[in-house]
Amino acid sequence: MRRNSALNNGTADASGVTPGDEPPTSTPEGGARQSAIAEEQAFLDMATARRDRLTEHLEVELSSEALDALEHARQRMLRQQYEELRRAGEGLVFGRLDGLDGTVRHVGRIGLRDDVEDSEPLLVDWRAPAARPFYTATAVDPQGQARRRHVRTEGSTVVGVDDEPLDGSMTAELVGEGALLAALDQRRTGVMSTAISTLQREQDDIIRARATGPLVVQGGPGTGKTVVALHRVAYLLFTYRKMADQAVLVLGPSPRFLQYIGQVLPALGETAVVSATCDTLLADIPVGREESRVLAEIKGRALWQPALESYVASLLPRPRELKLRWEGDFYVIDAATVAQALASAVQGRPYHRARAAFAEQLHHLLADAVAEQRETLMNEMEEGFEDILARVDKGMEQDHRPLRTSTGSDVDGLLSEEEIEHLRTRIAENATIARFVEAWWPTLDAETLLGDLLSDRALLARMAPQLSPEEITAVSAEPAPWASSDIPLLDALADLLGDADAPQPQGEFVADHARRQRGWVYGHVVVDEAQELSEMQWQMVLRRCPSRSITAVGDIDQAEAAHRHTSWAQAVQAAFGDRWTAAELTICYRTPREVMDLTEPVLKRAGSHNAPPRAVRSSGIAPWQLTVTPAELVDAAAQAVRELQQRWHGGMVGVIAPADRVAELRAVLSDVPVLTATQSKGLEWDATLLIDPQGIAAEPRGWNGLYVALTRCTQELGQLILTP
């Protein structure tokens, strides 16, 4: 084996910043530093005491018997406030703004007021408008501020402060650069943490953007797009309180990714959030089969939506004369009346809801037919009875007897409105009538329907004429169980079939209700790694958020999915048309310059016309390569991982390899994650060991995958290069 470049561990200082790259923020020195820390410690102690008093007060109120008498909305608000206070212990205070007018505002995880009514906030919530200059003020645009201070804490102790004068005496490219770089140089733990103390201006602009339509955020590796997406959720739920009644859906690329980000929103006090992947949106239908990229691309096309709509429409019953039996008699509803009722019932409704609407009309039609027939029979009986009485009267006249007189009590044969309504109820509850409706307009199942469609080539050709004969053959040859690309088709069918209307419960458990209901309508949807979604998966998103209040973040240059989109315009055209807003993150915070310098030629090989994001930090560690033979690979990987773990003790090491080598490496490297490039999306480690980069590049869309793999580390990148 041969090492191609030396590992350099000695060029970075303790903060991870190379000489000459010291941030332009200032740290008070000596006595001034201790005085500043003591000042911030005193404030933190005061804020913590206030938080503790409020928490105890709410705890008592929530446990009291009086709580039961409060309305539901009030109970929910109190519980939400309690949870926010309870979770805000770590990092309660992290910033301070000194205004040009002498005002001082502290910024923190939550907002706090002291005991005095109508007083200024003791602590400003990071999401409040008053806190925005903490993220956006610069020396050029100080926004009324003279200084910004970042307060670094460990538990309940202030351990450091970083000051940024905003009077033009110092200029910094980054907001709170010292605090940001310190956070970036911390060891990875395998769990994403919040970043409310180190958000940058371009990130904050996106976080606080209006939620009036689709916002598509392009961000290269390490630009913080996932951080932005999650903090945007927290900001929106804080700013638009009604959004919490509908919950927010966060769609990620994999269960591993969702586990990685799982603590961010709860740490920010947000619970009205459902996390899922596109594969898990239909909770009762598991993905049980891998399929080829060719099939995945075919099934992901937008053409399936109109094809499935036509398919379900073809299953609606056709108008004809209906003959129903009720209490021994037959009643006929003519074809014209049935056609009118059918058209009225369908009117844009899903299949099963249209069926329910038609059944209700049929109950009325049958009740009316029964009432009319009874009236006719009674009239006929009365006419016959009157003939008999007329002959009797004539005989009595001849016999000189008194004639019969009308008493006004003759039966008219009409049913009262109450009697007709009672008849309709009996018809609606009648099992025989229900069986008749079921036979004529049967209940359908999405899985059965899709199986029937995909297995019938002639039917497929009629419903999806855009598919070629070869594509139809490929699609119809696939057996069960379902693959990932089948889930959007099943979701579309389930939506077209519909189910009974279900009310959307509100309250602190709104996320639990939303998670269980396929048809839940969310207040907002966040899509991470959005470049991977197929056109049919975008339809799944739109069904869950018809208001199109959507934030999609991703990197089009990291796309590895089977679809052929190479731009955001192509990726979202079928879902959004031209009605979407673009935003971009341009600065790479995570991946060091030494690694990002490797990415430009990879991007070009991937067919991208974009420049990689600009890295603003250096780890001082040059990427290294080790050349090995296939026979040496496993042992060399194990040795390299051991060395990386020693250098990054307390942090995380990850291994990325071609798909066909993952299994053998996992068997040996059981204490570190061994993933494909696709599986590593959105994750980060202190050090990455990249196995056989040429093998990754040779996979479908492999240069995009290699771009992903190269950019997962925060400090060190090592590569094992295979030689014959």
mmCIF file of C-alpha atoms in Angstrom, residues 111-308:
data_model
loop_
_atom_site.group_PDB
_atom_site.id
_atom_site.type_symbol
_atom_site.label_atom_id
_atom_site.label_comp_id
_atom_site.label_asym_id
_atom_site.label_seq_id
_atom_site.Cartn_x
_atom_site.Cartn_y
_atom_site.Cartn_z
ATOM 1 C CA GLY A 111 -38.570 34.994 25.446
ATOM 2 C CA LEU A 112 -38.844 35.953 29.116
ATOM 3 C CA ARG A 113 -40.366 38.907 30.958
ATOM 4 C CA ASP A 114 -39.661 39.920 34.506
ATOM 5 C CA ASP A 115 -42.309 40.386 37.188
ATOM 6 C CA VAL A 116 -43.084 43.993 36.220
ATOM 7 C CA GLU A 117 -46.056 44.353 33.891
ATOM 8 C CA ASP A 118 -45.578 46.187 30.574
ATOM 9 C CA SER A 119 -41.795 46.074 31.003
ATOM 10 C CA GLU A 120 -39.311 45.454 28.226
ATOM 11 C CA PRO A 121 -38.547 41.755 27.710
ATOM 12 C CA LEU A 122 -35.904 40.396 30.048
ATOM 13 C CA LEU A 123 -34.841 38.008 27.261
ATOM 14 C CA VAL A 124 -35.786 38.341 23.577
ATOM 15 C CA ASP A 125 -36.839 35.160 21.757
ATOM 16 C CA TRP A 126 -34.471 34.488 18.834
ATOM 17 C CA ARG A 127 -37.484 34.298 16.486
ATOM 18 C CA ALA A 128 -38.884 37.700 17.469
ATOM 19 C CA PRO A 129 -38.394 40.686 15.121
ATOM 20 C CA ALA A 130 -36.393 42.487 17.834
ATOM 21 C CA ALA A 131 -33.763 39.729 17.668
ATOM 22 C CA ARG A 132 -33.164 39.927 13.939
ATOM 23 C CA PRO A 133 -30.235 42.402 14.086
ATOM 24 C CA PHE A 134 -28.355 39.756 16.051
ATOM 25 C CA TYR A 135 -28.208 37.746 12.812
ATOM 26 C CA THR A 136 -28.220 40.463 10.165
ATOM 27 C CA ALA A 137 -26.517 43.628 11.464
ATOM 28 C CA THR A 138 -23.122 44.459 9.930
ATOM 29 C CA ALA A 139 -20.619 47.280 10.233
ATOM 30 C CA VAL A 140 -21.951 48.612 6.916
ATOM 31 C CA ASP A 141 -25.570 48.201 8.047
ATOM 32 C CA PRO A 142 -25.554 48.239 11.874
ATOM 33 C CA GLN A 143 -29.364 48.493 12.111
ATOM 34 C CA GLY A 144 -29.113 50.753 15.151
ATOM 35 C CA GLN A 145 -26.642 48.507 16.986
ATOM 36 C CA ALA A 146 -23.227 49.431 18.353
ATOM 37 C CA ARG A 147 -22.086 45.933 19.317
ATOM 38 C CA ARG A 148 -23.071 42.292 19.071
ATOM 39 C CA ARG A 149 -21.906 39.858 21.717
ATOM 40 C CA HIS A 150 -21.967 36.071 21.483
ATOM 41 C CA VAL A 151 -22.198 34.390 24.871
ATOM 42 C CA ARG A 152 -20.830 30.860 25.087
ATOM 43 C CA THR A 153 -22.145 28.662 27.867
ATOM 44 C CA GLU A 154 -21.723 25.157 29.190
ATOM 45 C CA GLY A 155 -24.757 24.213 31.187
ATOM 46 C CA SER A 156 -25.429 27.110 33.575
ATOM 47 C CA THR A 157 -21.927 28.568 33.306
ATOM 48 C CA VAL A 158 -20.699 31.282 30.952
ATOM 49 C CA VAL A 159 -17.356 30.142 29.535
ATOM 50 C CA GLY A 160 -16.624 32.869 27.013
ATOM 51 C CA VAL A 161 -17.766 35.947 25.147
ATOM 52 C CA ASP A 162 -17.017 37.217 21.639
ATOM 53 C CA ASP A 163 -17.676 40.848 20.803
ATOM 54 C CA GLU A 164 -18.274 42.362 17.375
ATOM 55 C CA PRO A 165 -18.212 46.157 17.176
ATOM 56 C CA LEU A 166 -20.690 47.325 14.566
ATOM 57 C CA ASP A 167 -19.356 50.875 14.337
ATOM 58 C CA GLY A 168 -17.100 50.177 11.362
ATOM 59 C CA SER A 169 -13.899 49.727 13.383
ATOM 60 C CA MET A 170 -13.908 46.017 12.521
ATOM 61 C CA THR A 171 -15.416 44.180 9.556
ATOM 62 C CA ALA A 172 -16.260 40.520 9.646
ATOM 63 C CA GLU A 173 -17.403 38.343 6.782
ATOM 64 C CA LEU A 174 -19.405 36.144 9.147
ATOM 65 C CA VAL A 175 -21.742 37.008 11.988
ATOM 66 C CA GLY A 176 -20.151 35.948 15.270
ATOM 67 C CA GLU A 177 -17.265 34.321 13.436
ATOM 68 C CA GLY A 178 -15.439 33.271 16.576
ATOM 69 C CA ALA A 179 -18.513 31.587 18.062
ATOM 70 C CA LEU A 180 -19.373 29.998 14.707
ATOM 71 C CA LEU A 181 -15.918 28.513 14.170
ATOM 72 C CA ALA A 182 -15.813 27.282 17.747
ATOM 73 C CA ALA A 183 -19.126 25.496 17.195
ATOM 74 C CA LEU A 184 -17.967 24.002 13.904
ATOM 75 C CA ASP A 185 -14.795 22.677 15.492
ATOM 76 C CA GLN A 186 -16.674 20.821 18.210
ATOM 77 C CA ARG A 187 -16.722 17.030 17.924
ATOM 78 C CA ARG A 188 -19.663 15.509 16.061
ATOM 79 C CA THR A 189 -21.989 13.386 18.188
ATOM 80 C CA GLY A 190 -24.133 11.713 15.524
ATOM 81 C CA VAL A 191 -27.042 13.991 16.437
ATOM 82 C CA MET A 192 -27.659 17.425 14.938
ATOM 83 C CA SER A 193 -27.903 20.243 17.451
ATOM 84 C CA THR A 194 -29.558 23.631 17.211
ATOM 85 C CA ALA A 195 -27.689 26.561 15.672
ATOM 86 C CA ILE A 196 -29.736 29.502 16.890
ATOM 87 C CA SER A 197 -26.657 31.226 18.323
ATOM 88 C CA THR A 198 -24.598 31.054 15.117
ATOM 89 C CA LEU A 199 -27.063 31.535 12.253
ATOM 90 C CA GLN A 200 -25.713 33.703 9.451
ATOM 91 C CA ARG A 201 -27.413 36.501 7.566
ATOM 92 C CA GLU A 202 -28.179 34.581 4.358
ATOM 93 C CA GLN A 203 -29.525 31.743 6.489
ATOM 94 C CA ASP A 204 -31.657 34.071 8.598
ATOM 95 C CA ASP A 205 -33.125 35.698 5.485
ATOM 96 C CA ILE A 206 -34.447 32.311 4.369
ATOM 97 C CA ILE A 207 -35.607 31.293 7.842
ATOM 98 C CA ARG A 208 -37.762 34.424 8.107
ATOM 99 C CA ALA A 209 -39.021 34.459 4.506
ATOM 100 C CA ARG A 210 -42.809 34.632 4.111
ATOM 101 C CA ALA A 211 -44.629 31.300 3.843
ATOM 102 C CA THR A 212 -46.915 32.273 0.975
ATOM 103 C CA GLY A 213 -45.863 29.677 -1.589
ATOM 104 C CA PRO A 214 -43.151 27.217 -2.551
ATOM 105 C CA LEU A 215 -39.650 28.351 -1.580
ATOM 106 C CA VAL A 216 -36.856 26.307 -3.182
ATOM 107 C CA VAL A 217 -33.466 26.726 -1.515
ATOM 108 C CA GLN A 218 -30.330 25.691 -3.392
ATOM 109 C CA GLY A 219 -27.439 24.981 -1.052
ATOM 110 C CA GLY A 220 -24.206 23.116 -1.643
ATOM 111 C CA PRO A 221 -22.524 20.872 0.924
ATOM 112 C CA GLY A 222 -22.008 22.386 4.357
ATOM 113 C CA THR A 223 -24.098 25.500 3.703
ATOM 114 C CA GLY A 224 -26.494 24.646 6.516
ATOM 115 C CA LYS A 225 -29.589 24.004 4.418
ATOM 116 C CA THR A 226 -30.943 21.422 6.875
ATOM 117 C CA VAL A 227 -30.282 23.795 9.786
ATOM 118 C CA VAL A 228 -32.109 26.508 7.861
ATOM 119 C CA ALA A 229 -35.061 24.249 7.096
ATOM 120 C CA LEU A 230 -35.527 23.128 10.707
ATOM 121 C CA HIS A 231 -35.078 26.573 12.210
ATOM 122 C CA ARG A 232 -37.539 27.879 9.632
ATOM 123 C CA VAL A 233 -40.087 25.421 11.031
ATOM 124 C CA ALA A 234 -39.494 26.798 14.541
ATOM 125 C CA TYR A 235 -39.773 30.374 13.268
ATOM 126 C CA LEU A 236 -42.995 29.722 11.342
ATOM 127 C CA LEU A 237 -44.662 27.959 14.266
ATOM 128 C CA PHE A 238 -43.668 30.870 16.515
ATOM 129 C CA THR A 239 -44.830 33.548 14.056
ATOM 130 C CA TYR A 240 -47.977 31.881 12.689
ATOM 131 C CA ARG A 241 -49.572 30.293 15.737
ATOM 132 C CA LYS A 242 -52.487 28.787 13.791
ATOM 133 C CA MET A 243 -49.998 26.718 11.805
ATOM 134 C CA ALA A 244 -49.481 24.590 14.919
ATOM 135 C CA ASP A 245 -53.146 23.525 14.743
ATOM 136 C CA GLN A 246 -52.436 21.828 11.419
ATOM 137 C CA ALA A 247 -48.874 20.672 12.223
ATOM 138 C CA VAL A 248 -45.808 20.818 9.986
ATOM 139 C CA LEU A 249 -44.541 17.874 7.945
ATOM 140 C CA VAL A 250 -40.771 17.392 7.620
ATOM 141 C CA LEU A 251 -39.793 15.012 4.809
ATOM 142 C CA GLY A 252 -36.260 13.630 4.869
ATOM 143 C CA PRO A 253 -34.350 11.263 2.581
ATOM 144 C CA SER A 254 -33.948 8.347 5.002
ATOM 145 C CA PRO A 255 -34.811 7.073 8.494
ATOM 146 C CA ARG A 256 -31.142 7.503 9.474
ATOM 147 C CA PHE A 257 -31.316 11.167 8.484
ATOM 148 C CA LEU A 258 -34.536 11.684 10.469
ATOM 149 C CA GLN A 259 -32.881 10.120 13.501
ATOM 150 C CA TYR A 260 -29.920 12.472 13.037
ATOM 151 C CA ILE A 261 -32.105 15.618 13.044
ATOM 152 C CA GLY A 262 -34.672 14.263 15.498
ATOM 153 C CA GLN A 263 -33.646 16.352 18.526
ATOM 154 C CA VAL A 264 -33.470 19.757 16.843
ATOM 155 C CA LEU A 265 -37.121 20.789 16.858
ATOM 156 C CA PRO A 266 -37.968 19.343 20.296
ATOM 157 C CA ALA A 267 -34.942 21.243 21.639
ATOM 158 C CA LEU A 268 -36.455 24.389 20.155
ATOM 159 C CA GLY A 269 -39.736 23.632 21.933
ATOM 160 C CA GLU A 270 -41.669 22.530 18.854
ATOM 161 C CA THR A 271 -43.840 19.411 19.028
ATOM 162 C CA ALA A 272 -46.457 20.027 16.308
ATOM 163 C CA VAL A 273 -44.186 18.346 13.770
ATOM 164 C CA VAL A 274 -44.422 15.040 11.891
ATOM 165 C CA SER A 275 -41.207 13.593 10.428
ATOM 166 C CA ALA A 276 -41.321 11.033 7.641
ATOM 167 C CA THR A 277 -39.796 9.885 4.389
ATOM 168 C CA CYS A 278 -41.775 9.567 1.177
ATOM 169 C CA ASP A 279 -41.690 5.801 1.706
ATOM 170 C CA THR A 280 -43.299 6.038 5.164
ATOM 171 C CA LEU A 281 -46.096 8.496 4.376
ATOM 172 C CA LEU A 282 -48.398 5.504 3.880
ATOM 173 C CA ALA A 283 -47.763 3.991 7.288
ATOM 174 C CA ASP A 284 -49.621 0.731 6.629
ATOM 175 C CA ILE A 285 -47.867 -0.066 3.319
ATOM 176 C CA PRO A 286 -44.206 -1.050 3.735
ATOM 177 C CA VAL A 287 -41.601 -0.959 0.996
ATOM 178 C CA GLY A 288 -40.456 -4.530 0.506
ATOM 179 C CA ARG A 289 -38.602 -4.606 -2.791
ATOM 180 C CA GLU A 290 -35.706 -2.902 -4.536
ATOM 181 C CA GLU A 291 -36.156 -2.132 -8.191
ATOM 182 C CA SER A 292 -34.046 -0.933 -11.091
ATOM 183 C CA ARG A 293 -33.370 2.736 -11.722
ATOM 184 C CA VAL A 294 -35.083 2.339 -15.094
ATOM 185 C CA LEU A 295 -38.354 1.298 -13.476
ATOM 186 C CA ALA A 296 -38.042 3.914 -10.754
ATOM 187 C CA GLU A 297 -37.654 6.615 -13.394
ATOM 188 C CA ILE A 298 -40.678 5.382 -15.380
ATOM 189 C CA LYS A 299 -42.931 5.205 -12.310
ATOM 190 C CA GLY A 300 -41.786 8.599 -11.095
ATOM 191 C CA ARG A 301 -43.062 10.507 -14.130
ATOM 192 C CA ALA A 302 -45.901 13.001 -13.831
ATOM 193 C CA LEU A 303 -47.908 11.138 -16.502
ATOM 194 C CA TRP A 304 -49.135 8.691 -13.863
ATOM 195 C CA GLN A 305 -51.337 11.283 -12.174
ATOM 196 C CA PRO A 306 -53.726 11.788 -15.139
ATOM 197 C CA ALA A 307 -53.417 8.077 -15.957
ATOM 198 C CA LEU A 308 -54.627 7.091 -12.500
#
